[in-house]
Coordinates of C-alpha atoms in Angstrom, one line a residue:
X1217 CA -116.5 -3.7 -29.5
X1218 CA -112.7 -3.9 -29.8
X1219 CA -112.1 -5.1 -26.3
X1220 CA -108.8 -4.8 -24.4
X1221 CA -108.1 -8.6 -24.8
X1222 CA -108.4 -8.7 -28.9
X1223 CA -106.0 -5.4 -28.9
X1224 CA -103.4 -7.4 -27.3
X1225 CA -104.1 -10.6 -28.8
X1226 CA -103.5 -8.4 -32.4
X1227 CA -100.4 -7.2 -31.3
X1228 CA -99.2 -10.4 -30.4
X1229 CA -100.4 -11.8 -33.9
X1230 CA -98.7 -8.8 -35.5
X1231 CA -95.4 -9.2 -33.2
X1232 CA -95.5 -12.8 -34.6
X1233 CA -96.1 -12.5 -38.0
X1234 CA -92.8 -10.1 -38.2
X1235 CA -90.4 -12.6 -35.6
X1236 CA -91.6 -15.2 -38.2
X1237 CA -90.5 -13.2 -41.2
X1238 CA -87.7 -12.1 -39.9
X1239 CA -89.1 -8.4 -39.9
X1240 CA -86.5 -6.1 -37.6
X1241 CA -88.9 -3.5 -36.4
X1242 CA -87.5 -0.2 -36.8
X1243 CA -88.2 2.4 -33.8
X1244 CA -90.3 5.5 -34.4
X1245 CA -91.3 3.7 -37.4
X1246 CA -94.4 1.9 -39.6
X1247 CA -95.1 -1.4 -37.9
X1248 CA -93.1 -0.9 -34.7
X1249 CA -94.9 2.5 -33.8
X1250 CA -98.2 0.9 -34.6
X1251 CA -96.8 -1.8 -31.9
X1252 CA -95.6 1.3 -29.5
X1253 CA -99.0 2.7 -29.6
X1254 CA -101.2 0.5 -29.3
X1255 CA -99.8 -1.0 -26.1
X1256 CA -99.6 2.4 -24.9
X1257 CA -103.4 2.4 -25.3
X1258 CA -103.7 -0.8 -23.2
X1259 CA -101.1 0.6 -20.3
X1260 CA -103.2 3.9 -20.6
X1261 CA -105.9 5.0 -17.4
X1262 CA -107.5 7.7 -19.8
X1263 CA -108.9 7.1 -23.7
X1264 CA -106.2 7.8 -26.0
X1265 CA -106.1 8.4 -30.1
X1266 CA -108.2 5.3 -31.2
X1267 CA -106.4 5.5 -34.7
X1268 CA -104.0 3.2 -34.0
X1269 CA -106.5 0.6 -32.9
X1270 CA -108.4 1.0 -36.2
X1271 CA -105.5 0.4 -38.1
X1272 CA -104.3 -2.7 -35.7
X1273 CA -107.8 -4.1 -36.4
X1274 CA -108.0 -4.0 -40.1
X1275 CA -104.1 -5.2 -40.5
X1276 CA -104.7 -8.0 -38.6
X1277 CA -107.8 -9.3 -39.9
X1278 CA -106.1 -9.3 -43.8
X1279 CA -103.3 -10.8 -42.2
X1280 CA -105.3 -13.3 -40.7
X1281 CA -107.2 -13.8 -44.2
X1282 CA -103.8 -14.0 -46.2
X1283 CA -102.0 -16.1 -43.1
X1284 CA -104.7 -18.8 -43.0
X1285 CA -104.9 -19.1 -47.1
X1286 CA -101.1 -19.7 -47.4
X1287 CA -100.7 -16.4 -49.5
X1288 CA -97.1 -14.7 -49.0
X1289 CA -96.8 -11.4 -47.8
X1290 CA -93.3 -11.3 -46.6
X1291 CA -91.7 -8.4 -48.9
X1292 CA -95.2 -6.3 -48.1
X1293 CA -94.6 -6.7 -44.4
X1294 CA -91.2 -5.7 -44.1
X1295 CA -91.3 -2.7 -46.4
X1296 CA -94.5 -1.8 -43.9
X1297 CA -92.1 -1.1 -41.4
X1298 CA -91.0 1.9 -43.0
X1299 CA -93.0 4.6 -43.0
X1300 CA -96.4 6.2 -41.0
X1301 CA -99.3 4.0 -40.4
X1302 CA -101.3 7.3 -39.5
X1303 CA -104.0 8.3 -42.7
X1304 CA -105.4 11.2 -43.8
X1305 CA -101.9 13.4 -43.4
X1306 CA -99.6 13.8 -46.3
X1307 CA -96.0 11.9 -45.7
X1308 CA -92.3 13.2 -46.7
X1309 CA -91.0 10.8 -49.3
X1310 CA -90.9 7.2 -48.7
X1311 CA -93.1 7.8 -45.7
X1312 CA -95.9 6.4 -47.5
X1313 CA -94.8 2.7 -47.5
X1314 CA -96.9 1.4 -44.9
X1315 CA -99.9 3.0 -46.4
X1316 CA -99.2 1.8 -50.1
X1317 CA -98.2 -2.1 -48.7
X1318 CA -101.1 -1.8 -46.1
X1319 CA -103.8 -1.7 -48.7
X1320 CA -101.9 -4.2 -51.3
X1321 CA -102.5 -6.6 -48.2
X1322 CA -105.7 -5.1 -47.6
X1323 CA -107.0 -5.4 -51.4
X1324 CA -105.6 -9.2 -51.2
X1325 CA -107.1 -10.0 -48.0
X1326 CA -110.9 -8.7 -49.8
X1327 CA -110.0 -10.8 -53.2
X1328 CA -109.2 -14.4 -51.2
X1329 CA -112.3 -13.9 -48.7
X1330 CA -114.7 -13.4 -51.8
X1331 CA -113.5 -17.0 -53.1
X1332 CA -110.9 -15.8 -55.8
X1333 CA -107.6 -16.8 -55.4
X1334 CA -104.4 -14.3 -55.5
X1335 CA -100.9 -13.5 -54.7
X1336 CA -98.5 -10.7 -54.1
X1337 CA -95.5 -10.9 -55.6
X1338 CA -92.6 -11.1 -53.3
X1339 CA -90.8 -8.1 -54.6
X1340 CA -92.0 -3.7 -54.3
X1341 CA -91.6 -3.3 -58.1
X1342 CA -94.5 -3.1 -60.8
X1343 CA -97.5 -5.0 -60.4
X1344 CA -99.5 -5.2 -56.8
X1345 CA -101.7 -7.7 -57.0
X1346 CA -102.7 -10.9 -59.6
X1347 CA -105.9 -12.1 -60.1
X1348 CA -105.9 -15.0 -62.7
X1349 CA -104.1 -13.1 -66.1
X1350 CA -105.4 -9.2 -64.5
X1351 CA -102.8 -7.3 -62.8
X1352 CA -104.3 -4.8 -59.8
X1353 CA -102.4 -1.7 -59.3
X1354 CA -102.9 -0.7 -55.7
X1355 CA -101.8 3.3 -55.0
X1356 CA -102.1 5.4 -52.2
X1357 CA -101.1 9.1 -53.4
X1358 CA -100.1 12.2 -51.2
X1359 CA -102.2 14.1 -53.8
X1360 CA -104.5 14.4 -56.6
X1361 CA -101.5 15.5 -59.0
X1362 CA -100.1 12.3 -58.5
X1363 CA -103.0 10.6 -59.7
X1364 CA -102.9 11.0 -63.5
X1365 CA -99.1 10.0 -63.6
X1366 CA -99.9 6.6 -62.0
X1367 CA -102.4 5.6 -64.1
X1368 CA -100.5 6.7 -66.9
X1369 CA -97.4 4.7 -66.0
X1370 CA -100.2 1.4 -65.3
X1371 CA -101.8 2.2 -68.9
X1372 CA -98.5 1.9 -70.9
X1373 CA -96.6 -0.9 -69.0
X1374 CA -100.4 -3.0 -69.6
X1375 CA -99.9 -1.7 -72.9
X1376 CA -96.3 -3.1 -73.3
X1377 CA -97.0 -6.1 -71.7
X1378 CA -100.2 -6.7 -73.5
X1379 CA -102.0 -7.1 -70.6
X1380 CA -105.3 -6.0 -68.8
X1381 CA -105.4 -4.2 -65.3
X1382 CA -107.6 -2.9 -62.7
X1383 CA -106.5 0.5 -60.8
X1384 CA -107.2 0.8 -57.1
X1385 CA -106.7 4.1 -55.2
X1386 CA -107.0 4.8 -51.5
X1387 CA -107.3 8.8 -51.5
X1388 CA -107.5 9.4 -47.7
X1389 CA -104.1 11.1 -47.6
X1390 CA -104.7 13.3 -50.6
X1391 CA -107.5 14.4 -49.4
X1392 CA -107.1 15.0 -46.3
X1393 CA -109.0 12.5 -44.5

C-alpha cells in the first residue's frame, strides 16, 4: 500500500532532488505537473486518477537507487521537466521527454540494484546508458513506424564507432497502453 505519508514523503524527495539540481520546474509541465497532481491527490476527499501516484512511485525509487549510488542524473532530470509524465497516449513533438529520460533513469536504477555499475552521460545526445564497453539505447516511441528507424540509427553509429549495444524499448505509448 502506497499510503498518504510515502506520497508526500516522494514529493518531497522529488521537490528536493530538483532544488538541488537546480531544476526550474516548468508549470503545466513534466515533473512539475507530476508535483501538481499528486498533491492534489493528497488535498483530495474523493479517489482521483491513481496514475500519477504510479509514476511518483517508480521515479522515486530509481531516484533513490541512482541518488544513494552516487550516479549523476542531473541532465536526465531537468530535460524530465519537459514534456507529459502520463503513458499510454501519444505526445505532440518533444512531449515525449519525460517518458524517454524517465526510463533512461529507470533502466539505470535496474542495472546498479542488480550489482553492475553504470552511468548516464550528462548530456541528451547519442548513447543512454553504459555498462562497462556496451552502450544501452533506451527509446520510448509514439509508434511502431518509429521503431525500425531507431534501431537503424543505433546499428550504424555501433557500427561507426565499432562498438557493441543493447536496444531497450518501452512501447506503452505506441501502443496504446
Amino acid at each position: 500500500v502506497y499510503s498518504a505519508a510515502q506520497v508526500k514523503a516522494d514529493v518531497t524527495f522529488l521537490k528536493y532532488l530538483c532544488k538541488k539540481n537546480k531544476v526550474q520546474l516548468k508549470p503545466e509541465t513534466g515533473l512539475s505537473r507530476l508535483i501538481e497532481e499528486c498533491q492534489a491527490f493528497l488535498e483530495a476527499d474523493v479517489v482521483l486518477d491513481t496514475k500519477p501516484l504510479s509514476v511518483l512511485f517508480s521515479l522515486t525509487a530509481s531516484l533513490r537507487d541512482l541518488w544513494v549510488r552516487d550516479v549523476a542524473f542531473e541532465i536526465q532530470l531537468r530535460a524530465m521537466n519537459q514534456g507529459n509524465y502520463m503513458y499510454g497516449s501519444t505526445d505532440k513533438e518533444h512531449d515525449h521527454f519525460f517518458k524517454d529520460f524517465e526510463y533512461e533513469i529507470f533502466s539505470a536504477a535496474q542495472i546498479v540494484k542488480a550489482g553492475l555499475a553504470t552511468s548516464l552521460p550528462q548530456h541528451t545526445v547519442g548513447e543512454d546508458l553504459r555498462v562497462g564497453d556496451i552502450e544501452i539505447q533506451c527509446k520510448h516511441p509514439t509508434t511502431p513506424n518509429q521503431v525500425e528507424g531507431l534501431m537503424r540509427d543505433f546499428r550504424i553509429r555501433l557500427n561507426n564507432e565499432n562498438k557493441y549495444g543493447v536496444f531497450g524499448l518501452a512501447v506503452e505509448d505506441c501502443f496504446g497502453y
